[in-house]
Tab-separated table of C-alpha atoms in Angstrom:
chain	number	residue	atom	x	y	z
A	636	UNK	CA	0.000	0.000	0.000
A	637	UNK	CA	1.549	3.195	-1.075
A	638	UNK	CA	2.117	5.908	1.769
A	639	UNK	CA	0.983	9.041	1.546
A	640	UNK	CA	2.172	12.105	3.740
A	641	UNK	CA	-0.429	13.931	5.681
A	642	UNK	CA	0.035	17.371	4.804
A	643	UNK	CA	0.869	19.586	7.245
A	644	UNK	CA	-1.132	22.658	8.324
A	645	UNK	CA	-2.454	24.838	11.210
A	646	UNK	CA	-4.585	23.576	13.961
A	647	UNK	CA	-8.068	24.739	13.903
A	648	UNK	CA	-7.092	26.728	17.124
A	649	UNK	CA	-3.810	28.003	15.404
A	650	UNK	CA	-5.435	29.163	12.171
A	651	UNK	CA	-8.344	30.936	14.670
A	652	UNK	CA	-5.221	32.649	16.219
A	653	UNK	CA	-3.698	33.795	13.105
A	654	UNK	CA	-6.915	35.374	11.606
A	655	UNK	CA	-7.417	36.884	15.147
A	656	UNK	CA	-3.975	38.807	15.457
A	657	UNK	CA	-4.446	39.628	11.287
A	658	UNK	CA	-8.577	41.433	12.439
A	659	UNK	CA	-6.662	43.074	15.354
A	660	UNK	CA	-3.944	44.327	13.314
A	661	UNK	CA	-6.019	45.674	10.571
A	662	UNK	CA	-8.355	47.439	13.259
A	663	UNK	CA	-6.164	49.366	14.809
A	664	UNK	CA	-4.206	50.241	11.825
A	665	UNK	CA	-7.520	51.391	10.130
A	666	UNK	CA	-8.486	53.448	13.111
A	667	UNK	CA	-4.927	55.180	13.039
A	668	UNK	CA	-4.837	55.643	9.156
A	669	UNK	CA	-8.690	57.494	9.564
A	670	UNK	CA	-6.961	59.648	12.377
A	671	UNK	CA	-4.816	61.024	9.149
A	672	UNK	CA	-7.851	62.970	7.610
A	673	UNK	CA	-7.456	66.601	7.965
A	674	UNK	CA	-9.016	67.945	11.246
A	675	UNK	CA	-10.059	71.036	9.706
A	676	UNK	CA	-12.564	69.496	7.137
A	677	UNK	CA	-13.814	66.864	9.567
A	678	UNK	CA	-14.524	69.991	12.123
A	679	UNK	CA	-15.778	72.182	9.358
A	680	UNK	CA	-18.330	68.941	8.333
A	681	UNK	CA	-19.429	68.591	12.052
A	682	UNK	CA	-20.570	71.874	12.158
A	683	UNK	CA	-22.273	72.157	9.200
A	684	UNK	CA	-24.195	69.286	10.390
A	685	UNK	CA	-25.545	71.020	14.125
A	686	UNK	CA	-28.325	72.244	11.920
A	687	UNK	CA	-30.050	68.755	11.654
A	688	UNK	CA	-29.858	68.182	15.451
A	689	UNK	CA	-31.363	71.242	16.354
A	690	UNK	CA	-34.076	70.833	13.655
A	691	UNK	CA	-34.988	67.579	15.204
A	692	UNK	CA	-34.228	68.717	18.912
A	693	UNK	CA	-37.572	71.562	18.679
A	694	UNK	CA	-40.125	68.455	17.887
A	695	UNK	CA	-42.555	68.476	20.685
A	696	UNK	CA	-42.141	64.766	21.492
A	697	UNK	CA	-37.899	65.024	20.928
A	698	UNK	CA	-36.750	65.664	24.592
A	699	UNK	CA	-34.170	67.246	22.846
A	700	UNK	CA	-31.232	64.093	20.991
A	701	UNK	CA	-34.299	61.585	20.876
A	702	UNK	CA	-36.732	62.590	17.964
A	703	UNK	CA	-39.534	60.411	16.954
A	704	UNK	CA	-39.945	60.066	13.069
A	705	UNK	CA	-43.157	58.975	11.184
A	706	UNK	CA	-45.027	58.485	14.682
A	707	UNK	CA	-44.768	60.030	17.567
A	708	UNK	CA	-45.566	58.733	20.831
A	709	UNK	CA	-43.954	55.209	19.552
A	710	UNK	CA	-40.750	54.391	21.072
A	711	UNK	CA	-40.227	51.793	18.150
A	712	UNK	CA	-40.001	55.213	15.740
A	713	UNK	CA	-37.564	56.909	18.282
A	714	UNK	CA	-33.964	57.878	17.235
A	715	UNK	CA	-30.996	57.720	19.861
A	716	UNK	CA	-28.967	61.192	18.351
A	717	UNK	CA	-27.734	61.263	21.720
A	718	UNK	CA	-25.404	58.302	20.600
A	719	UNK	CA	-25.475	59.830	17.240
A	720	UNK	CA	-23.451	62.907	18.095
A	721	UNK	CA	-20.971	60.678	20.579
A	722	UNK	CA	-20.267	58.999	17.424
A	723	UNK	CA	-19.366	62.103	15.332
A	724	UNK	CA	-17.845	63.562	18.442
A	725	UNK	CA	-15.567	60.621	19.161
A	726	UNK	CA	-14.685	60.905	15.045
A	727	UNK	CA	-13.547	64.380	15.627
A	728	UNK	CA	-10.836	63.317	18.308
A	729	UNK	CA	-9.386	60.639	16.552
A	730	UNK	CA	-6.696	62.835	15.491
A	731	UNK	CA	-3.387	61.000	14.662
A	732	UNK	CA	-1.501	63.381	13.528
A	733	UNK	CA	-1.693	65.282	16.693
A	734	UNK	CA	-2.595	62.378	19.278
A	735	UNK	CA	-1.560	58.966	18.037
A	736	UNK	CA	-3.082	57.695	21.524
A	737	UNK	CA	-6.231	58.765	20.637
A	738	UNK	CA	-6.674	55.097	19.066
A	739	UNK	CA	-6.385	53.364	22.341
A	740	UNK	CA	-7.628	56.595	24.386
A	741	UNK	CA	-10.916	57.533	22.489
A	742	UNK	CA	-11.016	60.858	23.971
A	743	UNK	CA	-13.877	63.652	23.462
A	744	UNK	CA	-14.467	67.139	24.980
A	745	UNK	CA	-17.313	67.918	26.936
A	746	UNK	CA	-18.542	71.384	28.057
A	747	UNK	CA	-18.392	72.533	31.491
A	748	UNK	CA	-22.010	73.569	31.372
A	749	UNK	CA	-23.803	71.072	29.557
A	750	UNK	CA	-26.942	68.708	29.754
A	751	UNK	CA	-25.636	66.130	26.636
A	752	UNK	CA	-24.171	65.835	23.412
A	753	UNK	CA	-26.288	68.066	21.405
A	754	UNK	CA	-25.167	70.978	23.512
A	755	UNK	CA	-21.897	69.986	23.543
A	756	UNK	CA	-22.712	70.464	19.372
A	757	UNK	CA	-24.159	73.715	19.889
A	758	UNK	CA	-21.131	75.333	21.494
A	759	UNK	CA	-18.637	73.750	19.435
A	760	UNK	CA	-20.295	74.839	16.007
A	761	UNK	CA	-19.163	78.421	17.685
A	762	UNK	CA	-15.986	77.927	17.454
A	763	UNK	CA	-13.032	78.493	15.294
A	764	UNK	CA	-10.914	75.338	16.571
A	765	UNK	CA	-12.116	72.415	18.272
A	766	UNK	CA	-10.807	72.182	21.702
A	767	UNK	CA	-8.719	69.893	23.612
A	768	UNK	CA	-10.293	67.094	24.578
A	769	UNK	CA	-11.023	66.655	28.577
A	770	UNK	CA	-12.457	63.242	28.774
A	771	UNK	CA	-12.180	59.215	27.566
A	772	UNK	CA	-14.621	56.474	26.360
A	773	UNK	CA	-11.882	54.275	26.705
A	774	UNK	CA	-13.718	50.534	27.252
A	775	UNK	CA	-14.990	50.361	23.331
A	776	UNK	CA	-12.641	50.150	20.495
A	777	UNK	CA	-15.402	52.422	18.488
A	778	UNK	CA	-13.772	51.199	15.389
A	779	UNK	CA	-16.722	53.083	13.679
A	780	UNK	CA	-14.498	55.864	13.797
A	781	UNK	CA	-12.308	54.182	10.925
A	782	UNK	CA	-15.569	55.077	8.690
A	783	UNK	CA	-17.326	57.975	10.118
A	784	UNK	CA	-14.017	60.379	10.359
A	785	UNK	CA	-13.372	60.147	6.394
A	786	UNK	CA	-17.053	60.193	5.991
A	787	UNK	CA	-16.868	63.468	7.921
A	788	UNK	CA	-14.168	65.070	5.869
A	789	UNK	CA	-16.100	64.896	2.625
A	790	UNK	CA	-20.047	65.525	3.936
A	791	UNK	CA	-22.095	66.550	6.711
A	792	UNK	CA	-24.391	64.322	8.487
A	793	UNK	CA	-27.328	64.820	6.635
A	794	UNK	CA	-25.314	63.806	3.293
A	795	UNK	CA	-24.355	60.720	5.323
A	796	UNK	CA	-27.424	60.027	6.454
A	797	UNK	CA	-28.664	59.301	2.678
A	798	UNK	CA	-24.896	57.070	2.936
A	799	UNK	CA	-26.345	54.753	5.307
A	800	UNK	CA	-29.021	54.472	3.767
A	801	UNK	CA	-27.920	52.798	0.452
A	802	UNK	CA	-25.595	50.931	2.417
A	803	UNK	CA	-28.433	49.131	4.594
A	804	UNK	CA	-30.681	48.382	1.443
A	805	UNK	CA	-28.271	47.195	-0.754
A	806	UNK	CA	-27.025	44.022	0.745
A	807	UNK	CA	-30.304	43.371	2.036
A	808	UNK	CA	-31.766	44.065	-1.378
A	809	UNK	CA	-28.538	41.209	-2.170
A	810	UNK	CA	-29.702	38.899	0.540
A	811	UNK	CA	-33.299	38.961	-0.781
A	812	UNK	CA	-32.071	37.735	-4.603
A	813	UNK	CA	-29.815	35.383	-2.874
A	814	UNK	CA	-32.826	33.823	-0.857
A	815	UNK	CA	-35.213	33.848	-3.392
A	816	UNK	CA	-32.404	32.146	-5.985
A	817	UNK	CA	-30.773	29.621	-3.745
A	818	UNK	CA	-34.195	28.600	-1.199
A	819	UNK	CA	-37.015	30.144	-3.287
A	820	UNK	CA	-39.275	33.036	-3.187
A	821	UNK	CA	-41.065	32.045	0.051
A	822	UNK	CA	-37.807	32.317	2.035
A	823	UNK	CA	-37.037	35.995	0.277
A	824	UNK	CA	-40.378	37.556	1.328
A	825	UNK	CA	-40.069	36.126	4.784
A	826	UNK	CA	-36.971	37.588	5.318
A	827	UNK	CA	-37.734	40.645	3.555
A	828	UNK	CA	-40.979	40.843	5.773
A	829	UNK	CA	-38.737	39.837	9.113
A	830	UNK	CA	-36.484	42.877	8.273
A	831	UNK	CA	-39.792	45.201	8.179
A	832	UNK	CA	-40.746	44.452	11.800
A	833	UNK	CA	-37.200	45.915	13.109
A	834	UNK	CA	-38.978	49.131	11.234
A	835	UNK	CA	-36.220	49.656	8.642
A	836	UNK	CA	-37.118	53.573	8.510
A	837	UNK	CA	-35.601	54.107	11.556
A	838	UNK	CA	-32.417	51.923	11.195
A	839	UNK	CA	-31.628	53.548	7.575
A	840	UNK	CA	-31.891	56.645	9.631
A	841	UNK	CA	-28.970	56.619	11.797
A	842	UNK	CA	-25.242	55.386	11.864
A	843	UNK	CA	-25.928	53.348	15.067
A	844	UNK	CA	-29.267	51.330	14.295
A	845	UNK	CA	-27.919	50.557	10.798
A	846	UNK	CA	-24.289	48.840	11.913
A	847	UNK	CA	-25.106	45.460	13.213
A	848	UNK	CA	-27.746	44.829	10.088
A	849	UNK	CA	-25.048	45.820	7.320
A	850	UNK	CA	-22.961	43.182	9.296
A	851	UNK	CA	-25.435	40.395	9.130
A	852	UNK	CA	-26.395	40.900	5.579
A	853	UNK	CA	-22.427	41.096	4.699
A	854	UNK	CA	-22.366	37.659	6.780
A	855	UNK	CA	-25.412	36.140	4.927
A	856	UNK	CA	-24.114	37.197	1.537
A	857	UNK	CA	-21.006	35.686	1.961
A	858	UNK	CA	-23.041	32.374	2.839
A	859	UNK	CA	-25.190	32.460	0.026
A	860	UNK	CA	-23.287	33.395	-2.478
A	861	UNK	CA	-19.438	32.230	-1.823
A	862	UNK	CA	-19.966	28.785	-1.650
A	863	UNK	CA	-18.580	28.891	1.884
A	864	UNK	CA	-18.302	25.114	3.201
A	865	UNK	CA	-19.789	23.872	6.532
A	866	UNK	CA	-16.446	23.628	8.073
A	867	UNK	CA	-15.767	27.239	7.055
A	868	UNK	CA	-19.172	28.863	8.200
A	869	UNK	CA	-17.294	29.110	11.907
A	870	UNK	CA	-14.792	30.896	10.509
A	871	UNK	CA	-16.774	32.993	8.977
A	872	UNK	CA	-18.899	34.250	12.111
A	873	UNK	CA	-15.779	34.354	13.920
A	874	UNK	CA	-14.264	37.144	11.920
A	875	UNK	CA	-18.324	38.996	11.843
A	876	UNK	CA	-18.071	38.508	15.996
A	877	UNK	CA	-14.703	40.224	15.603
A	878	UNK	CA	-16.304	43.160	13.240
A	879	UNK	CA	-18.882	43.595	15.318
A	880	UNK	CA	-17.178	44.081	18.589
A	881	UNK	CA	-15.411	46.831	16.852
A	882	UNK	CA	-17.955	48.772	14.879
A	883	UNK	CA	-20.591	48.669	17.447
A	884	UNK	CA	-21.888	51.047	19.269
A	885	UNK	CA	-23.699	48.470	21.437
A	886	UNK	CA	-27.270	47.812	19.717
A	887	UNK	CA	-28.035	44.738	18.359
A	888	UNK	CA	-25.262	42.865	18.332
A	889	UNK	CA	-26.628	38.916	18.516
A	890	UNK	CA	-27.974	39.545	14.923
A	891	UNK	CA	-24.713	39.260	12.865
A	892	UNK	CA	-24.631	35.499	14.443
A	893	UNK	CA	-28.303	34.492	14.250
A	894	UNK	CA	-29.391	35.516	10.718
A	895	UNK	CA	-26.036	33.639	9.125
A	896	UNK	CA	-26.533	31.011	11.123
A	897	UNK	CA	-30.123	30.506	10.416
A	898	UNK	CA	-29.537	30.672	6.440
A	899	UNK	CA	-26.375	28.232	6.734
A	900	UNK	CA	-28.253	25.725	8.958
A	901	UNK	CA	-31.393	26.291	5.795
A	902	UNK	CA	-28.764	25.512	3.239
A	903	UNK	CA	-27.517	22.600	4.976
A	904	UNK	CA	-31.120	21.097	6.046
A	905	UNK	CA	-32.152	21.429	2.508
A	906	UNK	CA	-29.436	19.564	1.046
A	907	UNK	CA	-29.725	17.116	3.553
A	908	UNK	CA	-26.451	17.444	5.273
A	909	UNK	CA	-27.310	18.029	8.896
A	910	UNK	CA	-30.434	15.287	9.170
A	911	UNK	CA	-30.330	14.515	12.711
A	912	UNK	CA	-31.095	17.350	15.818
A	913	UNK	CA	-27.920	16.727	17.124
A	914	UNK	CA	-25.972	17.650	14.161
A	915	UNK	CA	-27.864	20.967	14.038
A	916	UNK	CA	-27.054	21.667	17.352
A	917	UNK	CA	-23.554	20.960	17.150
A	918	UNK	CA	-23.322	23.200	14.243
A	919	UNK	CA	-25.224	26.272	16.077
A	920	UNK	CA	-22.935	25.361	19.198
A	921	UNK	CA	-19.731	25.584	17.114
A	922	UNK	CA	-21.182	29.141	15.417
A	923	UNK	CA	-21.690	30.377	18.729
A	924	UNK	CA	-18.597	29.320	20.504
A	925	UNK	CA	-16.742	31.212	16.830
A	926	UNK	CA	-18.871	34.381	17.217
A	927	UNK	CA	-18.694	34.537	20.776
A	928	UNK	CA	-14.737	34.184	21.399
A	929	UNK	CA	-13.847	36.618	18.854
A	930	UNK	CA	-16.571	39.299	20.024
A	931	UNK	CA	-15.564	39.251	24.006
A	932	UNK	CA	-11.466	38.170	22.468
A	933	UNK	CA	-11.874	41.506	20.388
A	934	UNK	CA	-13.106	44.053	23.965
A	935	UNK	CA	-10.997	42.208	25.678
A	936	UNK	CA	-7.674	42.408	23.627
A	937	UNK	CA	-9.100	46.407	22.995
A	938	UNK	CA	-8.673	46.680	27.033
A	939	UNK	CA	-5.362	44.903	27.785
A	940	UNK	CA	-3.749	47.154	24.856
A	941	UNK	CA	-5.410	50.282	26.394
A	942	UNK	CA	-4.106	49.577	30.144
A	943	UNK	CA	-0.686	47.904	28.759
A	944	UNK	CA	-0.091	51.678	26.173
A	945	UNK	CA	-1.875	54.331	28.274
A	946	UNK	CA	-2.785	55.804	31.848
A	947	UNK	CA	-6.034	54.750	30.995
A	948	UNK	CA	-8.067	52.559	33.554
A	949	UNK	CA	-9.885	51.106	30.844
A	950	UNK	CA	-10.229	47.350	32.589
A	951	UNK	CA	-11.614	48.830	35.928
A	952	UNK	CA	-14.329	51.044	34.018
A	953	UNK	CA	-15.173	48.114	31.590
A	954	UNK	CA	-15.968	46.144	34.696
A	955	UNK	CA	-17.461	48.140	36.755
A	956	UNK	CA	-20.024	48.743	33.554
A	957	UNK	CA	-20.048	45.152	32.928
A	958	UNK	CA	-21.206	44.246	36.232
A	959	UNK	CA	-23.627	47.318	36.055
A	960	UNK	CA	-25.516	45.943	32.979
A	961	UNK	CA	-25.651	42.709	34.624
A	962	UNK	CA	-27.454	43.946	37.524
A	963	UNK	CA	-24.828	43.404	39.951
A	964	UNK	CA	-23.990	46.233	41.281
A	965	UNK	CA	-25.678	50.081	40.599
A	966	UNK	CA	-24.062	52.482	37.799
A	967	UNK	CA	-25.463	55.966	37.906
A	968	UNK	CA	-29.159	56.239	38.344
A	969	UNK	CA	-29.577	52.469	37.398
A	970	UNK	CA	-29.652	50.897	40.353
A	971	UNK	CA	-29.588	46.776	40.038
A	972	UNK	CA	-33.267	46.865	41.282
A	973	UNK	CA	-33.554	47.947	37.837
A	974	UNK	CA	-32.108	44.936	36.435
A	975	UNK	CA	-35.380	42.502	35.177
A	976	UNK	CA	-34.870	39.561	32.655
A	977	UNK	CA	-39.126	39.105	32.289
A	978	UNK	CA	-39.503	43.410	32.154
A	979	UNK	CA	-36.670	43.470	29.463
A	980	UNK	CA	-38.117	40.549	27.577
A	981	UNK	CA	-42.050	42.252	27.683
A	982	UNK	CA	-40.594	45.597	26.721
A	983	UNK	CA	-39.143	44.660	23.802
A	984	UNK	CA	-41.281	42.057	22.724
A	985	UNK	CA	-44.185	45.146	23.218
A	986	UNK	CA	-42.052	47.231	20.396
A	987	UNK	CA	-41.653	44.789	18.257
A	988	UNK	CA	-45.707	43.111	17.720
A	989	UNK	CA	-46.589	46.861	16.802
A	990	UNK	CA	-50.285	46.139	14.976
A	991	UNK	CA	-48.639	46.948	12.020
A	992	UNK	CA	-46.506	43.409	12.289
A	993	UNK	CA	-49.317	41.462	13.617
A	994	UNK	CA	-50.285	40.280	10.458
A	995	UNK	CA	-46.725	38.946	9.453
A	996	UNK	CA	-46.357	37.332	12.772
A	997	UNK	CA	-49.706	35.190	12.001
A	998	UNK	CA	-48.502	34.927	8.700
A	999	UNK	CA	-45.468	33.090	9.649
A	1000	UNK	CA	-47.663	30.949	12.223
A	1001	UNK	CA	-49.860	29.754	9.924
A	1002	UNK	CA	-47.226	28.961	7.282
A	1003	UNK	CA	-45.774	26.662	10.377
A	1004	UNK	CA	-49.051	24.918	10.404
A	1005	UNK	CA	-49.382	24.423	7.043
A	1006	UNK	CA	-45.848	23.206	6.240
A	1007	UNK	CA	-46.800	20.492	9.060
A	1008	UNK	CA	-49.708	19.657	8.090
A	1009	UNK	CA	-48.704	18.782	4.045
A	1010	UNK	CA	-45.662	17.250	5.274
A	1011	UNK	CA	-45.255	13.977	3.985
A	1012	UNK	CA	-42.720	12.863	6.932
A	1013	UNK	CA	-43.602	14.632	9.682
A	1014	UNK	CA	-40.708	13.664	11.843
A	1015	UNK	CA	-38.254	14.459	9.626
A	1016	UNK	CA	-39.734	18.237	9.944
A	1017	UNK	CA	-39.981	17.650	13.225
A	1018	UNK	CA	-36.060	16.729	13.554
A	1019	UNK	CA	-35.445	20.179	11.802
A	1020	UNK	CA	-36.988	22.117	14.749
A	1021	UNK	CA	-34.728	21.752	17.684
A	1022	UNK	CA	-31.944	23.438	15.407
A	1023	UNK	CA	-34.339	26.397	14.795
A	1024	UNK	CA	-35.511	26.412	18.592
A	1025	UNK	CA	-32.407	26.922	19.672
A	1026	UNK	CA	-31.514	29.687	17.153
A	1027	UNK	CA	-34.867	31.617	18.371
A	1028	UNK	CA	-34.010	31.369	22.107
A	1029	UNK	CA	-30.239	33.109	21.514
A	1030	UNK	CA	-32.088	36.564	21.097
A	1031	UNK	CA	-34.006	36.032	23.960
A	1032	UNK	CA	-31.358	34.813	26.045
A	1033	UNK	CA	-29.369	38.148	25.020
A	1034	UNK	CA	-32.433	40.425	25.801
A	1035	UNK	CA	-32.954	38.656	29.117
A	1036	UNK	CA	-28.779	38.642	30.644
A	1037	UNK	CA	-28.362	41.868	29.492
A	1038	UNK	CA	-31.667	42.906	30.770
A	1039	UNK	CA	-30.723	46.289	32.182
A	1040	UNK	CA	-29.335	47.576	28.872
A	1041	UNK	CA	-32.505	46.143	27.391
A	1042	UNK	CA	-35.010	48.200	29.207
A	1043	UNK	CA	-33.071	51.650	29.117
A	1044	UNK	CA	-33.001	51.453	25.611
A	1045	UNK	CA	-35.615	49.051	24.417
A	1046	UNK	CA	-36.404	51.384	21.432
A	1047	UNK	CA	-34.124	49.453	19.694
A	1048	UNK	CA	-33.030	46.609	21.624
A	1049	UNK	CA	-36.634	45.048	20.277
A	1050	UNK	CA	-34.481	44.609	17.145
A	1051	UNK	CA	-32.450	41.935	18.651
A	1052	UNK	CA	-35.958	39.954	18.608
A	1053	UNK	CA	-35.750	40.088	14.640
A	1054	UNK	CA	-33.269	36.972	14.945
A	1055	UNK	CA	-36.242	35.026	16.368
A	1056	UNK	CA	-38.546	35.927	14.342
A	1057	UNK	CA	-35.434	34.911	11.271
A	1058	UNK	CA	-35.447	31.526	12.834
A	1059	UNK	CA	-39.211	31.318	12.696
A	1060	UNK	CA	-39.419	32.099	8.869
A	1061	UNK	CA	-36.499	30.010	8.766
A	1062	UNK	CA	-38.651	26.835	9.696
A	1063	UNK	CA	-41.141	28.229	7.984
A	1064	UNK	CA	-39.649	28.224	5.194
A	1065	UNK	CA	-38.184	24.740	4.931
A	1066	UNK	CA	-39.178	22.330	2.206
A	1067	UNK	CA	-41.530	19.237	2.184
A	1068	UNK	CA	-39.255	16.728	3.139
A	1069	UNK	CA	-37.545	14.446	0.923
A	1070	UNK	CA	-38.900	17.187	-1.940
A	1071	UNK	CA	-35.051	18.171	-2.246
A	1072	UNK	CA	-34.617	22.039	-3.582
A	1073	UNK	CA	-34.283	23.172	-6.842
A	1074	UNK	CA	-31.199	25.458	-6.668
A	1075	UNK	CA	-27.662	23.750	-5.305
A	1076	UNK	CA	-27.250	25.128	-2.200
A	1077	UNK	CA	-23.968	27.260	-1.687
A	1078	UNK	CA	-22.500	25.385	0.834
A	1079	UNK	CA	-21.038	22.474	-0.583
């Protein structure tokens, strides 16, 4: 018998490690390259753009950074521009050429007399030069900054505003052609009707609502249409837990696993690769575990390098915050009386079965039924649903730790429910069984 020579390679853990230092690399050295841009035209853009927040800050219902588009009185339709201006603010600062710390630092000036960001706007569109900065965000690595600084330097907000906007509904108008190509027309109107109960109006609206959903859709792309293999998909949500950890803002971030997940696990159920529960499971578990270890790898490598390269006492603050949005311990005015896992999950399950996505939510239900009922073997459909199950309870599991974070700003923390209501259309959508699919699947 001839002998062949097993080729030699990485271990999985070793080739995780490589593509981990490359992502941590390339963020920082993005973040320092965006700290290039000219200050002057990124503080010439930021003032040009106080007009839009103080527009927005005289509507009756505002209370002043949080307008309320389309309907007021909703807290669904409410925008955070409190968040909105930290973000441009923290863009300003990132000035390299004058502060190469300011990567690890994230510093920002705040007036002396002030009651938030938008006055902080207000005084600073007076000025001639923006001043020093007096204070740090240091426990995010805000790596939105790497975008929103050059964005700054060539438009003001309301240009990129219309920005976001193409960039949200062009991978999800992607992911739609995808779905209906590869798992049929069914699956692309389910998703397509999913994405309308996280009320896309307000999410193409703002830099922070928008980041996590570009990130999924990237992430369920790259499924659909690069052939990515089942061995691979882990991979591939480990570098989107990485991305998200650094563009972030903390909103929804549980969606750039669940909705690639879902269609991977689809792809795979439909081919008939992953036939038994337990395979399912095992393939969610390993997604998780991926997506998981490079989001919390990613803060925590962001912290290490801040307390290791500044006077920063970015661990202690990330903690203290940590345990804060945990409930165990008070942080400000939150005291953890305030933390409540059933409260959280009522709020935001409250925004998000709004009357106006009633109908899809019986929609999908009585799809369910029907797929179950014309199912020619109805344990073989039944074998599909732990996989699904298990994908719907992840966004409820997030919604219900981080419960405290959940009910200050369940506005948009309801969004994180759009990944069950993904894994729902997902089962929805699934074929007769044994029917097979038309389209090969893109995971081979």
């Amino acid at each position: 018998m001839k002998f062949t020579p097993r080729k030699k390679g990485l271990s999985t853990p070793g080739r995780y490690a490589l593509v981990f230092a490359a992502l941590m690399a390339a963020f920082f050295l993005l973040l320092y390259l965006a700290g290039l841009v000219p200050q002057r035209l990124v503080f010439e853009n930021l003032k040009a753009s106080a007009a839009q927040f103080h527009e927005e800050s005289r509507q009756p219902s505002a209370y002043g950074c949080y307008p309320q588009l389309l309907y007021h009185g909703e807290g669904s339709y409410q925008l955070d521009n409190g968040s909105e201006l930290r973000i441009l603010h923290q863009s300003l600062y990132l000035d390299t050429r004058a502060d190469p710390a300011s990567v690890l630092e994230n510093p920002y000036w705040a007036a002396e007399e002030s009651d938030g960001p938008l006055e902080d706007l207000r005084q600073l569109s007076r000025m001639e030069e923006p001043p020093a900065p007096n204070d740090r965000y240091s426990r995010y690595l805000m790596g939105f900054r790497a975008v929103v600084r050059p964005l700054l330097a060539l438009f003001p907000y309301p240009e990129i505003r219309r920005i976001v906007m193409w960039t949200v509904l062009l991978p999800f108008a992607l992911v739609t052609a995808g779905l209906a190509k590869r798992m049929g027309l069914r699956m692309a109107l389910l998703f397509a009707g999913c994405f309308l109960t996280a009320n896309p109006v307000m999410i193409v609206s703002s830099l922070q609502f928008s980041c996590c959903f570009v990130l999924a859709f990237a992430a369920m792309a790259a499924v659909l249409f690069l052939r990515t293999s089942q061995e691979r998909v882990p991979l591939l949500l480990f570098i989107t837990g990485a991305l998200t950890q650094y563009f972030d803002f903390y909103t929804t971030p549980v969606l750039t696993l669940v909705l690639p997940a879902g269609t991977a696990l689809l792809l795979l159920q439909q081919e008939g690769r992953l036939q038994r529960p337990k395979q399912a499971l095992i393939f969610l578990g390993r997604c998780l575990l991926a997506w998981a270890a490079a989001y919390v790898g990613s803060w925590l490598c962001k912290l290490a390098l801040t307390e290791l390269c500044t006077d920063e006492p970015a661990w202690r603050t990330a903690m203290a915050s940590f345990a804060g949005r945990l409930g165990l311990s008070g942080t400000g005015e939150y005291d953890a009386s305030f933390y409540s896992p059933l409260r959280a999950l009522r709020l935001c399950a409250a925004n998000l079965l709004s009357p106006g996505s009633a109908l899809l939510f019986l929609g999908i239900a009585a799809l369910l039924l029907w797929g179950f009922l014309r199912a020619g073997d109805k344990r073989a459909l039944l074998a599909a649903a732990p996989g699904y199950l298990a994908l719907a309870l992840v966004p409820v599991a997030w919604i219900m730790v981080a419960a405290q974070p959940s009910i200050i700003h369940e506005y948009f923390q309801y969004r994180t429910l759009t990944g069950t209501v993904f894994a729902a259309c997902c089962m929805a959508a699934l074929p007769r069984p044994g029917g097979g699919n038309r389209e090969p699947s893109a995971i081979q």
